[in-house]
C-alpha cells in the first residue's frame, strides 16, 4: 500500500561517542568538526559527566594539530567557545546506562551547539 503523501523522515546526525570509566568516574565524549584553520582542525567536543546534581554536559572547542607525529589539542582559555550545563539530568547513582541516556539528551542539541560555536567564531574573526 502506498501513501498518498510522501513521508519525510527527520534528518538525524550521528556522532561517534566514547564512554569510559576513569579516575573521575563515568564520562562520555563526542566530537564534531567545525572547520579547518591554519593551525589545524577546529573541533567541538561534547563531554557528559557527573555534576553535583546528577549528570550534565559541557561543550568546548579546540584545535587539533599534528606535532612530530602526535595529535595535540589546543584551547585558549577565556577565548575559545565553551558552554556548560547542557541537558542536565538528575540521577542518584551514575552508571554507564544513566550516562548513556544523559549523553543522548545532550547529543540531541549538538546541531544547535555547532551553529552557536560557528556563529561565535564568525563574530570573533570579524572583530
XYZ file of C-alpha atoms in Angstrom, residues 25-95:
71
model
C 34.105 8.272 37.195
C 31.978 7.695 34.108
C 32.219 10.083 31.157
C 31.069 10.183 27.541
C 32.779 12.229 24.857
C 31.702 13.053 21.298
C 33.432 15.275 18.754
C 32.325 17.115 15.613
C 34.405 19.025 13.056
C 33.765 22.781 12.846
C 36.271 23.503 10.101
C 39.906 23.964 9.188
C 42.217 26.708 10.429
C 45.832 27.487 9.507
C 46.848 25.846 12.807
C 44.800 22.645 12.395
C 41.288 21.204 12.574
C 38.784 23.035 14.790
C 36.608 20.540 16.718
C 33.677 20.820 19.103
C 33.824 18.368 21.988
C 30.689 17.400 23.927
C 31.538 15.785 27.280
C 28.930 14.316 29.630
C 29.941 13.592 33.221
C 28.869 13.749 36.869
C 27.911 17.070 38.458
C 26.658 17.910 41.942
C 23.018 17.498 40.885
C 23.428 14.424 38.659
C 24.734 14.464 35.086
C 25.289 17.294 32.608
C 27.313 18.043 29.509
C 29.819 20.697 28.534
C 30.749 21.799 25.029
C 34.186 23.180 24.253
C 36.120 23.961 21.100
C 39.765 23.167 20.493
C 42.207 22.917 17.590
C 43.789 19.543 16.871
C 47.098 19.580 15.050
C 49.883 17.098 14.391
C 53.187 17.889 16.074
C 56.063 15.499 15.367
C 53.639 12.629 14.750
C 51.396 13.244 17.786
C 47.928 14.784 17.879
C 47.915 17.901 20.061
C 44.682 19.547 21.256
C 44.998 23.288 21.945
C 42.476 25.543 23.717
C 42.862 29.222 24.536
C 41.232 29.807 27.920
C 38.556 32.514 28.022
C 38.803 32.973 24.229
C 37.541 29.699 22.739
C 33.873 28.681 22.758
C 32.688 26.974 25.960
C 29.216 26.171 27.270
C 28.278 24.200 30.384
C 25.088 22.842 31.947
C 23.811 21.257 28.724
C 20.933 18.776 29.183
C 21.173 18.417 32.971
C 19.802 15.070 34.138
C 19.018 14.208 37.733
C 20.189 10.808 38.916
C 21.039 9.274 42.278
C 23.713 6.896 41.048
C 25.883 7.332 37.962
C 26.069 4.160 35.881
